[in-house]
PDB file of C-alpha atoms in Angstrom:
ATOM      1  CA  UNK A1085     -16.812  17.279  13.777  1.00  0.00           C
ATOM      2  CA  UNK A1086     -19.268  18.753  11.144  1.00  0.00           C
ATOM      3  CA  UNK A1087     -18.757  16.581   8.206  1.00  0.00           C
ATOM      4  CA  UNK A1088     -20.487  18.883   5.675  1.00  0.00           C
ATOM      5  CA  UNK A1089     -18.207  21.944   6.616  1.00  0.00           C
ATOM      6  CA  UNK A1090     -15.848  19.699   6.432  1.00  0.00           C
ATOM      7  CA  UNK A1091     -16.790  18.154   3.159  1.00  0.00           C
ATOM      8  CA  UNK A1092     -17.460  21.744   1.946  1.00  0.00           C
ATOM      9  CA  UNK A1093     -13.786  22.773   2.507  1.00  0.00           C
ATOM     10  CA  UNK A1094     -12.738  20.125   0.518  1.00  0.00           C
ATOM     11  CA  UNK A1095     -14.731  20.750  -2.461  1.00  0.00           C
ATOM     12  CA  UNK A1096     -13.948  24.293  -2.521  1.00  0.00           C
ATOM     13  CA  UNK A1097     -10.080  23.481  -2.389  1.00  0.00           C
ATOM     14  CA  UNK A1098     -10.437  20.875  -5.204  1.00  0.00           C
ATOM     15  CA  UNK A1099     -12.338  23.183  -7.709  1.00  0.00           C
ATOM     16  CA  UNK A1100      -9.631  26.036  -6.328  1.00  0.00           C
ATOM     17  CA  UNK A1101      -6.989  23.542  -7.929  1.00  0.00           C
ATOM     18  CA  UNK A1102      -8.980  22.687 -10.612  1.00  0.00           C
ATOM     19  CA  UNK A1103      -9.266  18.753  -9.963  1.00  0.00           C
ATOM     20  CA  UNK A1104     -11.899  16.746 -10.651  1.00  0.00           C
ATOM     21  CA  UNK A1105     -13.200  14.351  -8.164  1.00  0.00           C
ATOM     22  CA  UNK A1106     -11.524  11.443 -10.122  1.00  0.00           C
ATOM     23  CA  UNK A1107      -8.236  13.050  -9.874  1.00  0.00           C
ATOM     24  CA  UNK A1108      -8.086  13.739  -7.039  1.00  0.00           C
ATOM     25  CA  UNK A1109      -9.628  10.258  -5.582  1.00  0.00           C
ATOM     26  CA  UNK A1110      -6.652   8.951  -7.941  1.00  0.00           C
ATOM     27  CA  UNK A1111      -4.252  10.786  -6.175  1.00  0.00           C
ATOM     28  CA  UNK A1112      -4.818  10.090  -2.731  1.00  0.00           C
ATOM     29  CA  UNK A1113      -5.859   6.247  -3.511  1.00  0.00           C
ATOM     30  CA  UNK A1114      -9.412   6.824  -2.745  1.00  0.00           C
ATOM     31  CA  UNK A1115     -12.304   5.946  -4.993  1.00  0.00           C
ATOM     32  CA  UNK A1116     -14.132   8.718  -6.316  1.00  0.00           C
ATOM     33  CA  UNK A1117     -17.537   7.725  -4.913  1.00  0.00           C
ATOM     34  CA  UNK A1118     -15.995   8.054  -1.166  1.00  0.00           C
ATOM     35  CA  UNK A1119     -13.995  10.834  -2.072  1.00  0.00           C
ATOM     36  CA  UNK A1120     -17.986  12.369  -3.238  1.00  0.00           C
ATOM     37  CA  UNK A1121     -19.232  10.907  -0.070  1.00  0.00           C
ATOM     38  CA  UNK A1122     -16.736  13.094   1.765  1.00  0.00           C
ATOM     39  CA  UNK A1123     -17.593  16.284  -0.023  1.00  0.00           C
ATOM     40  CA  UNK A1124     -20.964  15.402   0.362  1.00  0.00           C
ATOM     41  CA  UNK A1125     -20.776  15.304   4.409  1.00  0.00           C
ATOM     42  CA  UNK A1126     -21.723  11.655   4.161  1.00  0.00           C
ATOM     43  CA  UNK A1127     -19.071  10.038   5.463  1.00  0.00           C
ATOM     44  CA  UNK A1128     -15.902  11.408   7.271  1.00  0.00           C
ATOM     45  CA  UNK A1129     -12.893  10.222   6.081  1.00  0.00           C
ATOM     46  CA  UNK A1130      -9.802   7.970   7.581  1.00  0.00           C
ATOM     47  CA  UNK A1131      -6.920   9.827   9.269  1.00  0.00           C
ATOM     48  CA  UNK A1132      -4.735   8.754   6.446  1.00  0.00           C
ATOM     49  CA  UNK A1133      -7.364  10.100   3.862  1.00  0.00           C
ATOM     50  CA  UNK A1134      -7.733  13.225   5.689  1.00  0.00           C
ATOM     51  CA  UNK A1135      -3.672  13.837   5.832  1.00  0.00           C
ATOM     52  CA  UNK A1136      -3.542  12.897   2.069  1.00  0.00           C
ATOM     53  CA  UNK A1137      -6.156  15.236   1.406  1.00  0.00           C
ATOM     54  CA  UNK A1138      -4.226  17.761   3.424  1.00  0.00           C
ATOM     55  CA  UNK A1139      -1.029  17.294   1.840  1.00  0.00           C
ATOM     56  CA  UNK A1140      -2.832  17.224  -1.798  1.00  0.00           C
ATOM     57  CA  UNK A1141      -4.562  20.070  -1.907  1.00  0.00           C
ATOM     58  CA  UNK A1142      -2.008  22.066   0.755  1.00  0.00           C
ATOM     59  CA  UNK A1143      -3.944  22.993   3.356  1.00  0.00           C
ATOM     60  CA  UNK A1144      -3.877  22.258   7.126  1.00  0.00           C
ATOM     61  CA  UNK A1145      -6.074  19.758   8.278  1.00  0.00           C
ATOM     62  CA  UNK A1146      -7.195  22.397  11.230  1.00  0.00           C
ATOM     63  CA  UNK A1147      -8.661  24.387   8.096  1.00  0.00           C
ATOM     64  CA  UNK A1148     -10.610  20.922   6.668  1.00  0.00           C
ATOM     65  CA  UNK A1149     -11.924  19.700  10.285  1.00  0.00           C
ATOM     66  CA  UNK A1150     -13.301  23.457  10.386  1.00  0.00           C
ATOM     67  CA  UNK A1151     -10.894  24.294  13.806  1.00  0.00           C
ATOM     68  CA  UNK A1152      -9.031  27.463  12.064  1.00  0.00           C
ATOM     69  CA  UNK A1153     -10.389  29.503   9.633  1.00  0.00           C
ATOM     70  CA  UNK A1154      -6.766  29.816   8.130  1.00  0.00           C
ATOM     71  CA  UNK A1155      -6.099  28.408   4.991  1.00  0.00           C
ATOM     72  CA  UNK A1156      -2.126  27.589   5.734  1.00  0.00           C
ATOM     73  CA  UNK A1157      -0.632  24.537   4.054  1.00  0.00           C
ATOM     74  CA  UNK A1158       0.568  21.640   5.740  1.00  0.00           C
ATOM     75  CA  UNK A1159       4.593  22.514   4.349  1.00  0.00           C
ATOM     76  CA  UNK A1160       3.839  26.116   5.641  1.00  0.00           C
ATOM     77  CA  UNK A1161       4.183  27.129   1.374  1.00  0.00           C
ATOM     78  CA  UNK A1162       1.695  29.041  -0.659  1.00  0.00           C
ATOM     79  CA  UNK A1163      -0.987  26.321  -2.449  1.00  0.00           C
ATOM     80  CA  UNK A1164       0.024  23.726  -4.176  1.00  0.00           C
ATOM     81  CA  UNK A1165       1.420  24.538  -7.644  1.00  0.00           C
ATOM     82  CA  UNK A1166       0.361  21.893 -10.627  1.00  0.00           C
ATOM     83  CA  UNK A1167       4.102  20.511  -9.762  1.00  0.00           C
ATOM     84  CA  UNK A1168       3.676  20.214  -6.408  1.00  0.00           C
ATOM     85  CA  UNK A1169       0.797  18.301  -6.748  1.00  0.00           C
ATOM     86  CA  UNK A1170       2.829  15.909  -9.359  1.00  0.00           C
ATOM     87  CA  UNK A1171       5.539  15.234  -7.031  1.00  0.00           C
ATOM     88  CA  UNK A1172       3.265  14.103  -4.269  1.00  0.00           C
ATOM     89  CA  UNK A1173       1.715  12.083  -7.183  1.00  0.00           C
ATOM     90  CA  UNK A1174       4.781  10.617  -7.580  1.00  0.00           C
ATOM     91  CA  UNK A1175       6.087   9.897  -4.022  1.00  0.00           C
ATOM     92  CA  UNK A1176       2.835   8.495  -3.288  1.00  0.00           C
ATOM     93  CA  UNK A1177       3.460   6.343  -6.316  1.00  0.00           C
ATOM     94  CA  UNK A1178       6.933   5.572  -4.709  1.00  0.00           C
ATOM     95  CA  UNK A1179       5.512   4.880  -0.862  1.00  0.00           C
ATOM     96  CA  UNK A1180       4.448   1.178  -3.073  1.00  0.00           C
ATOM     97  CA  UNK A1181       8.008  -0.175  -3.359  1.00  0.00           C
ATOM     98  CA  UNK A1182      10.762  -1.801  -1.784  1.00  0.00           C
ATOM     99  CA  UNK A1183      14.284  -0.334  -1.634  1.00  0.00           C
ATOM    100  CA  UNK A1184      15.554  -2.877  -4.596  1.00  0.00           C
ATOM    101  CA  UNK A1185      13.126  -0.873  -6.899  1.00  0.00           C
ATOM    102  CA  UNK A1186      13.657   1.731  -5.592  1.00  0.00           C
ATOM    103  CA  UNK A1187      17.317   1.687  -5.747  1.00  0.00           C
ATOM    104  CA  UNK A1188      16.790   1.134  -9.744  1.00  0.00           C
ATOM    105  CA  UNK A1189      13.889   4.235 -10.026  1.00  0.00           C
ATOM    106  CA  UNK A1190      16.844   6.000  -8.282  1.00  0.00           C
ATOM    107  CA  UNK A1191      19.233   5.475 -10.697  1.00  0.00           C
ATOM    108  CA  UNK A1192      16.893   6.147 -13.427  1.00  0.00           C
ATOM    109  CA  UNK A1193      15.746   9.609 -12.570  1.00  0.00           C
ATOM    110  CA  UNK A1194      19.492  10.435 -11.647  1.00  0.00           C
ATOM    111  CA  UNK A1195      20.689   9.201 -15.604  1.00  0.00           C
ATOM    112  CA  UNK A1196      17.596  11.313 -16.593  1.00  0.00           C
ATOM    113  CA  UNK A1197      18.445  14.454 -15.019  1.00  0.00           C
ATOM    114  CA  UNK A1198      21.871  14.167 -16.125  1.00  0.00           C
ATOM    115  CA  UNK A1199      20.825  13.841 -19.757  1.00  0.00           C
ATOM    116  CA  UNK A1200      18.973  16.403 -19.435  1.00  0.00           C
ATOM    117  CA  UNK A1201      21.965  18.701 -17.901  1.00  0.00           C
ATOM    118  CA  UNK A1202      23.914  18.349 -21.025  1.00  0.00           C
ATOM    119  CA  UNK A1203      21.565  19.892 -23.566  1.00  0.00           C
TER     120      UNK A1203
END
């Protein structure tokens, strides 16, 4: 595995989607001096890491190890849109509770869609 290729590809894709190292360390619960590291070609990163990283910046994690020089997302989509980057935000967010709070975060975003159906 060439980790600066690798680390390369990453950069490129985070500057594509305008993120900055700590945003992007935020939202794939890195910190942002590994997350450098990475980019860097310093240190590779942890399966999980490297799937986040997929899934964040929506491309296949073939195109980060360097293995196809296609850029396809992981969903198959075009990249990531600003809101498809907040709603993996947010379900990573969500991946940190159990079903009682979820149940109630739930119930919450269903009353606020609602409300916001009426006006």
């Amino acid at each position: 595995m060439d980790l600066t290729l690798m680390g390369s590809k990453i950069k490129a894709e985070r500057k594509r989607l305008n993120l900055t190292l700590e945003t992007l360390s935020e939202q794939i619960g890195i910190s942002r001096n590994y997350l450098w590291e990475i980019e860097a070609g310093r240190k590779a990163p942890a399966l999980n890491t490297l799937f986040n990283l997929g899934v964040t910046l929506n491309v296949s994690i073939d195109y980060l190890l360097g293995a196809s020089a296609e850029k396809k997302s992981i969903s198959g989509n075009s990249p990531a849109t600003e809101r498809d980057l907040e709603i993996a935000r947010i379900m990573k967010a969500l991946n940190e509770y159990e079903i009682k709070e979820l149940s109630l975060i739930s119930n919450v975003i269903y009353d606020f869609s609602r409300y916001f159906e009426e006006k």
